[in-house]
Structures are given as structure tokens and as C-alpha cells.
């Protein structure tokens, strides 16, 4: 489980719970405003520079960060490769602090993000780690709000691996009061600490969480079925075993027969053909996947604006 980062001077966004529920809602409202009138924000990041450190491949996260900062008048610098490469993480953070206004990093180990954050005097954003993918879930919550309205009335069923995307969805659902159920094969459940944290969040928000190995049980009465890859980046060495263990966890038209009649389909992307989702579902009118992808741009703009600003205004 991740360590508690204590750096009072700056706000980092390493996990979904680094924003209070009210702050998440503010960022979502801002994302909706930016989506409607992007031109109003085209100078919001004037003279701002954002460093992007990517240890793993990315299409959506890297491009929406770059396009988003650019469309708001800022500038990005990018480094692809392992962190640390030639020097300790602490030194990388203390260098970047002198040059840029924010760092976003995609890492294998969440502890690298924590080290960056501990030594950074500018906000550090998790662009995906082995533990969480909070930028994805902001876009997903925006997509859910657009489609359904009241988040507290949604039941979302995650079918698949208890991975980074599932963990973030569990925490954000707990913060915002959704009803979330997850169905995983045995041995792929979310970590106990995540479930314990979700329980605390749900007690405050009125949300619900349940975990099962039974897909029918998880998707019963669901408004949304969400899935993700069976083999996350970093899990490639176990790919063959995972494909075998997950073979009965593909989301198909049959899976939707057990959910609400108008249930929608979500996936963070990229999809893996003939694995976690059947083409007939992915390509169907139920599929919100490209709305999610579009909203990555609006959500990341809003998040960065929030982290770089005080009281909603860029300094
Ligand atoms: N969903 C997502 O994060 O996509 P990328 O890996 O392409 O950034
Ligand atoms: N769980 C996937 C998400 C990719 C966006 C991974 O970590 O590879």
C-alpha cells in the first residue's frame, strides 16, 4: 500500500482520494465548462511548463496531457524511459522543481511517484501506476455524469482484473457515493487495503461496494459494465496464465442480459481483441468508450487547472 506523502506546500494527485469528494465534483464541473467553452481557457496556462515522464506506453494519457496543456497556452516537455535512469528519483524531482510548474508521470512502481512527490515542490500527477489510474477515472466520472446525471443513482459493475483502473474506480465510487460491484476470478481480487478504504469512503458518501467471483451477481441491476485488459503493462510475464484464468470473464451480449436493459459499456482502452470484451459489445450503441476517450482531454485540463490554481484562478 502507498505511503502517506506529507508535503504541505503542494497538492499532488497520486490517488483518487488525494482530492476530497467536493474537490472531485469541482474538477468535474470545471471539466464540463472547459468542454463547452474551451476557447475561454486558451491562455490559462500561459508561461506554464509541464514535464511528462513516461516509463510505459500511452496514447490517450500522453496525448491528452500534451494537447490539453497546449490548448490552454502552456508547454510540455517529455521524457520516455525508466525513472530513475541516470540519477536518483529525489534528484530528478529537485531538478524538475526548478524548471517546470507540474510533473505528470506514468510509472511501473507507485513508490517512484511517491518519491517524486516527496521531493517535488510542484504538483505531481499520477498518469498511471501499478496501483492507480486516477486521471482515467476523472474522465469516466464526467462521462457517467453526462450520460446518467446523478452519480449516486448509478450501479457500476467492473468485470475483470482487480487492477489499477479497478482500484481507482473503487476509491472514486466510494468518494462520490456510487454503488460499485466487482467480479474477478479467484486470486485477482482488489487488495484488502483498497476495500477497507472504500468502506470508510462509502460510510460517508452513502455509496456501496461489493466484491464477488460471480459475474451475474456483480452485473445484476447494473447501469454500467466496465472492463479493462487482463494483462496490464508490467504483468506481461504472466500473460498466458492470466488469459487462461480470465477466459470466462469476457464481457459479451449475454453478460448484458443480466444487467439493466439500458446498461452501458465502458472501457479505459486500449482493448485487446477477443479478450476482455466481445466486438459486438464494443461496437454497439451501448459503448461509451470514445466518450470516455474524449473526456480524458477535458478532465485533464480541469485537473491541471485546479492543481495549478488557487481558488479556481491560475496564479
Ligand atoms: N486509458 C489510457 O490510459 O490509455 P493510454 O494507456 O493510451 O494512455
Ligand atoms: N490496466 C491497464 C490500463 C491501461 C490504460 C494497464 O495498466 O496496462
Coordinates of C-alpha atoms and ligand atoms in Angstrom, one line a residue:
X1 CA 0.0 0.0 0.0
X2 CA 1.2 3.5 -0.7
X3 CA 2.8 5.7 1.9
X4 CA 1.4 8.9 3.2
X5 CA 3.0 11.8 1.4
X6 CA 3.5 14.8 3.6
X7 CA 4.3 17.9 1.7
X8 CA 2.1 20.7 2.8
X9 CA 3.3 23.2 0.2
X10 CA 1.9 21.5 -2.8
X11 CA -1.1 19.3 -3.8
X12 CA -0.3 16.1 -5.6
X13 CA -2.7 13.8 -7.3
X14 CA -1.3 10.3 -6.9
X15 CA -4.5 8.6 -5.9
X16 CA -8.2 9.4 -6.4
X17 CA -8.5 10.2 -2.7
X18 CA -5.9 13.0 -2.9
X19 CA -8.9 15.2 -3.8
X20 CA -11.7 15.5 -1.3
X21 CA -15.1 14.4 -2.7
X22 CA -16.2 18.1 -3.1
X23 CA -13.0 18.8 -5.0
X24 CA -13.6 16.0 -7.4
X25 CA -17.0 17.4 -8.1
X26 CA -15.5 20.9 -8.6
X27 CA -13.0 19.4 -11.1
X28 CA -15.8 17.6 -12.9
X29 CA -17.9 20.8 -13.1
X30 CA -14.8 22.7 -14.4
X31 CA -14.2 19.9 -17.0
X32 CA -17.8 20.3 -18.2
X33 CA -17.3 24.1 -18.5
X34 CA -14.0 23.7 -20.4
X35 CA -15.6 21.1 -22.7
X36 CA -18.3 23.6 -23.5
X37 CA -16.1 26.7 -24.0
X38 CA -12.5 25.6 -24.5
X39 CA -11.6 28.9 -26.0
X40 CA -12.2 30.7 -22.7
X41 CA -9.3 28.8 -21.2
X42 CA -6.8 29.1 -24.1
X43 CA -4.4 31.4 -22.1
X44 CA -5.0 29.7 -18.7
X45 CA -1.6 28.0 -18.7
X46 CA 0.4 30.9 -20.3
X47 CA 4.0 30.6 -19.2
X48 CA 3.3 27.2 -17.6
X49 CA 5.5 24.2 -18.4
X50 CA 4.5 20.7 -17.6
X51 CA 7.0 17.8 -17.6
X52 CA 5.8 14.4 -18.7
X53 CA 7.8 11.3 -17.6
X54 CA 6.5 8.1 -19.2
X55 CA 8.0 4.7 -18.3
X56 CA 5.3 2.9 -20.1
X57 CA 3.5 3.2 -23.5
X58 CA 0.5 5.6 -23.8
X59 CA -1.8 7.0 -26.4
X60 CA -4.7 8.7 -24.5
X61 CA -2.9 9.9 -21.4
X62 CA 0.2 11.3 -23.0
X63 CA -1.6 13.0 -25.9
X64 CA -4.4 14.5 -23.8
X65 CA -1.8 15.9 -21.4
X66 CA 0.2 17.4 -24.3
X67 CA -2.9 18.6 -26.3
X68 CA -4.6 19.9 -23.1
X69 CA -1.6 21.9 -21.9
X70 CA -1.0 23.2 -25.5
X71 CA -4.7 24.2 -26.0
X72 CA -4.5 26.2 -22.7
X73 CA -1.4 28.1 -23.8
X74 CA 1.2 26.1 -21.9
X75 CA 4.2 23.9 -23.0
X76 CA 5.1 20.3 -22.3
X77 CA 8.5 18.6 -22.2
X78 CA 8.5 14.8 -22.5
X79 CA 10.9 12.0 -21.4
X80 CA 10.2 8.4 -22.2
X81 CA 12.2 5.8 -20.2
X82 CA 12.8 4.3 -16.8
X83 CA 12.9 6.6 -13.8
X84 CA 15.4 6.7 -12.3
X85 CA 17.5 6.5 -15.4
X86 CA 20.9 8.0 -14.6
X87 CA 20.2 9.6 -11.2
X88 CA 18.1 9.1 -8.0
X89 CA 14.4 10.0 -8.2
X90 CA 14.9 12.6 -5.5
X91 CA 17.4 14.4 -7.7
X92 CA 15.1 14.2 -10.8
X93 CA 12.3 15.8 -8.7
X94 CA 14.6 18.5 -7.4
X95 CA 15.8 19.4 -10.9
X96 CA 12.3 19.5 -12.4
X97 CA 11.1 21.7 -9.5
X98 CA 13.5 24.4 -10.7
X99 CA 12.2 24.4 -14.3
X100 CA 8.5 23.3 -14.5
X101 CA 5.1 24.0 -12.9
X102 CA 3.8 20.5 -12.7
X103 CA 5.1 16.9 -13.3
X104 CA 2.9 14.1 -14.6
X105 CA 4.4 10.6 -14.5
X106 CA 3.5 7.1 -15.7
X107 CA 5.4 4.5 -13.7
X108 CA 5.8 0.8 -13.1
X109 CA 6.0 1.2 -9.3
X110 CA 3.8 3.6 -7.4
X111 CA 6.7 4.1 -5.0
X112 CA 8.5 6.0 -7.7
X113 CA 5.6 8.5 -7.9
X114 CA 5.7 8.8 -4.1
X115 CA 9.4 9.6 -4.2
X116 CA 8.9 12.2 -6.9
X117 CA 6.1 13.8 -4.9
X118 CA 8.2 13.7 -1.7
X119 CA 11.0 15.7 -3.3
X120 CA 8.9 17.9 -5.6
X121 CA 7.9 21.4 -4.9
X122 CA 5.4 21.4 -7.8
X123 CA 2.4 19.2 -8.1
X124 CA 3.0 15.6 -9.2
X125 CA 0.2 13.8 -11.1
X126 CA -0.2 10.1 -11.5
X127 CA -0.5 9.4 -15.2
X128 CA -0.9 5.6 -14.2
X129 CA 0.9 3.4 -11.8
X130 CA 0.7 -0.2 -10.9
X131 CA -1.7 0.9 -8.1
X132 CA -4.0 3.6 -9.6
X133 CA -5.1 5.4 -12.7
X134 CA -6.9 8.4 -11.2
X135 CA -6.8 10.6 -14.4
X136 CA -8.8 8.0 -16.2
X137 CA -11.4 7.8 -13.6
X138 CA -12.0 11.6 -13.6
X139 CA -12.8 11.3 -17.3
X140 CA -15.0 8.3 -16.5
X141 CA -17.0 10.1 -13.8
X142 CA -17.5 13.0 -16.2
X143 CA -18.8 10.5 -18.8
X144 CA -21.1 8.9 -16.3
X145 CA -22.5 12.3 -15.2
X146 CA -23.2 13.3 -18.8
X147 CA -25.0 10.1 -19.5
X148 CA -26.8 9.4 -16.3
X149 CA -26.9 12.7 -14.3
X150 CA -26.9 11.8 -10.7
X151 CA -23.8 9.7 -9.9
X152 CA -25.3 8.5 -6.6
X153 CA -28.0 6.6 -8.6
X154 CA -25.6 4.6 -10.6
X155 CA -24.6 0.9 -10.1
X156 CA -21.4 0.2 -11.9
X157 CA -20.1 -3.3 -12.3
X158 CA -16.4 -3.9 -13.0
X159 CA -15.7 -7.3 -14.6
X160 CA -12.1 -8.4 -14.8
X161 CA -8.8 -7.8 -13.0
X162 CA -8.6 -6.0 -9.6
X163 CA -6.0 -3.7 -11.2
X164 CA -5.0 -0.1 -11.2
X165 CA -8.2 1.0 -13.1
X166 CA -10.4 -1.1 -10.8
X167 CA -8.7 0.4 -7.7
X168 CA -9.2 3.9 -8.8
X169 CA -12.8 3.2 -9.7
X170 CA -13.4 1.7 -6.3
X171 CA -12.0 4.8 -4.5
X172 CA -13.7 7.4 -6.7
X173 CA -17.0 5.5 -6.5
X174 CA -16.6 5.4 -2.7
X175 CA -15.9 9.2 -2.6
X176 CA -18.8 10.1 -4.8
X177 CA -21.4 7.6 -3.5
X178 CA -21.8 5.2 -6.4
X179 CA -22.8 1.6 -6.0
X180 CA -19.9 -0.4 -7.3
X181 CA -19.6 -4.2 -7.6
X182 CA -16.5 -6.0 -8.9
X183 CA -16.4 -9.6 -10.3
X184 CA -12.9 -11.1 -10.6
X185 CA -11.5 -14.6 -11.0
X186 CA -10.1 -16.0 -7.7
X187 CA -6.7 -14.6 -7.0
X188 CA -7.3 -11.3 -8.8
X189 CA -9.4 -9.5 -6.2
X190 CA -8.6 -5.9 -5.3
X191 CA -6.2 -5.6 -2.3
X192 CA -7.8 -5.7 1.1
X193 CA -6.5 -2.2 2.0
X194 CA -8.4 -0.7 -1.0
X195 CA -11.6 -2.4 0.1
X196 CA -11.1 -1.2 3.6
X197 CA -10.6 2.3 2.4
X198 CA -13.7 2.0 0.2
X199 CA -15.7 1.0 3.2
X200 CA -14.7 4.2 5.1
X201 CA -15.5 6.4 2.0
X202 CA -18.8 4.7 1.4
X203 CA -19.8 5.2 5.0
X204 CA -19.5 8.9 4.5
X205 CA -20.9 9.1 0.9
X206 CA -23.7 6.6 1.1
X207 CA -22.1 4.5 -1.6
X208 CA -21.8 0.7 -1.7
X209 CA -19.1 -1.7 -2.6
X210 CA -19.2 -5.5 -3.1
X211 CA -16.7 -8.0 -4.5
X212 CA -17.5 -11.4 -5.9
X213 CA -16.3 -14.1 -8.3
X214 CA -19.7 -14.4 -9.8
X215 CA -20.3 -12.1 -12.9
X216 CA -24.1 -12.5 -12.8
X217 CA -24.1 -11.3 -9.2
X218 CA -22.0 -8.2 -9.9
X219 CA -23.8 -7.1 -13.0
X220 CA -27.3 -7.7 -11.6
X221 CA -29.2 -4.3 -11.8
X222 CA -26.1 -2.6 -13.1
X223 CA -26.4 0.6 -15.2
X224 CA -22.8 0.2 -16.5
X225 CA -20.5 -2.7 -17.1
X226 CA -16.8 -1.6 -17.1
X227 CA -13.9 -3.8 -18.1
X228 CA -10.1 -3.5 -18.7
X229 CA -7.3 -5.6 -20.0
X230 CA -6.5 -9.0 -18.4
X231 CA -2.8 -8.2 -18.8
X232 CA -1.8 -4.8 -17.6
X233 CA 1.5 -3.2 -18.5
X234 CA 4.1 -4.9 -16.2
X235 CA 2.1 -8.2 -16.0
X236 CA 3.3 -9.5 -19.4
X237 CA 5.4 -12.3 -17.9
X238 CA 2.1 -13.9 -16.6
X239 CA 0.2 -13.3 -19.8
X240 CA -0.5 -16.9 -20.7
X241 CA -1.7 -17.8 -17.2
X242 CA -3.8 -14.7 -17.0
X243 CA -5.5 -15.4 -20.3
X244 CA -6.4 -18.9 -19.1
X245 CA -7.6 -17.6 -15.7
X246 CA -9.8 -14.9 -17.2
X247 CA -11.2 -16.8 -20.2
X248 CA -14.7 -16.9 -18.7
X249 CA -14.6 -13.2 -17.9
X250 CA -15.2 -11.7 -21.3
X251 CA -18.0 -9.1 -21.4
X252 CA -20.5 -10.3 -24.0
X253 CA -24.1 -9.6 -25.0
X254 CA -25.0 -12.4 -22.6
X255 CA -23.4 -10.5 -19.8
X256 CA -25.6 -7.5 -20.6
X257 CA -28.8 -9.7 -20.4
X258 CA -28.1 -10.0 -16.7
X259 CA -27.8 -6.2 -16.2
X260 CA -30.4 -3.4 -16.6
X261 CA -31.9 -3.3 -20.1
X262 CA -30.3 0.0 -21.0
X263 CA -27.0 -0.7 -19.3
X264 CA -23.9 0.9 -21.0
X265 CA -20.4 -0.4 -21.6
X266 CA -17.2 1.3 -20.5
X267 CA -13.5 0.5 -21.1
X268 CA -10.5 2.7 -20.4
X269 CA -8.8 1.4 -23.6
X270 CA -6.8 0.1 -25.2
X271 CA -9.0 -3.0 -25.8
X272 CA -7.5 -6.4 -26.6
X273 CA -9.3 -8.2 -29.4
X274 CA -11.1 -11.4 -28.5
X275 CA -10.2 -11.0 -24.8
X276 CA -11.9 -8.8 -22.2
X277 CA -14.8 -7.6 -24.4
X278 CA -16.7 -9.1 -27.4
X279 CA -16.6 -7.0 -30.6
X280 CA -20.4 -7.0 -30.7
X281 CA -20.5 -5.1 -27.3
X282 CA -17.5 -2.8 -28.0
X283 CA -19.0 -1.7 -31.3
X284 CA -22.6 -1.5 -30.0
X285 CA -24.8 1.6 -29.2
X286 CA -24.2 0.8 -25.5
X287 CA -20.5 1.6 -25.9
X288 CA -19.3 4.8 -24.2
X289 CA -15.6 4.1 -24.9
X290 CA -14.9 7.0 -27.2
X291 CA -16.9 9.4 -25.0
X292 CA -14.5 8.4 -22.2
X293 CA -11.5 8.9 -24.5
X294 CA -12.7 12.4 -25.5
X295 CA -13.4 13.3 -21.9
X296 CA -9.8 12.4 -21.0
X297 CA -8.9 15.7 -22.6
X298 CA -11.4 17.9 -20.8
X299 CA -10.8 16.2 -17.5
X300 CA -7.0 16.5 -17.6
X301 CA -7.4 20.2 -18.5
X302 CA -9.6 20.7 -15.5
X303 CA -7.4 18.7 -13.1
X304 CA -4.3 20.6 -14.1
X305 CA -6.1 23.9 -13.9
X306 CA -7.3 23.0 -10.3
X307 CA -3.8 22.0 -9.2
X308 CA -2.1 25.0 -10.7
X309 CA -4.6 27.5 -9.4
X310 CA -5.7 28.9 -6.1
X311 CA -9.4 29.5 -5.6
X312 CA -10.1 28.5 -9.2
X313 CA -7.8 31.1 -10.7
X314 CA -4.5 30.4 -12.3
X315 CA -1.8 32.3 -10.4
Ligands
LIG1 N1 -6.7 4.7 -20.9 C1 -5.4 5.1 -21.0 O1 -4.8 5.5 -20.1 O2 -4.8 5.0 -22.3 P1 -3.3 5.1 -22.6 O3 -2.6 3.9 -21.9 O4 -3.2 5.0 -24.1 O5 -2.8 6.4 -22.0
LIG2 N1 -4.7 -1.7 -16.5 C1 -4.1 -1.2 -17.7 C2 -4.6 0.2 -18.0 C3 -4.1 0.8 -19.3 C4 -4.7 2.2 -19.6 C5 -2.6 -1.2 -17.6 O1 -2.1 -0.8 -16.5 O2 -1.9 -1.5 -18.5

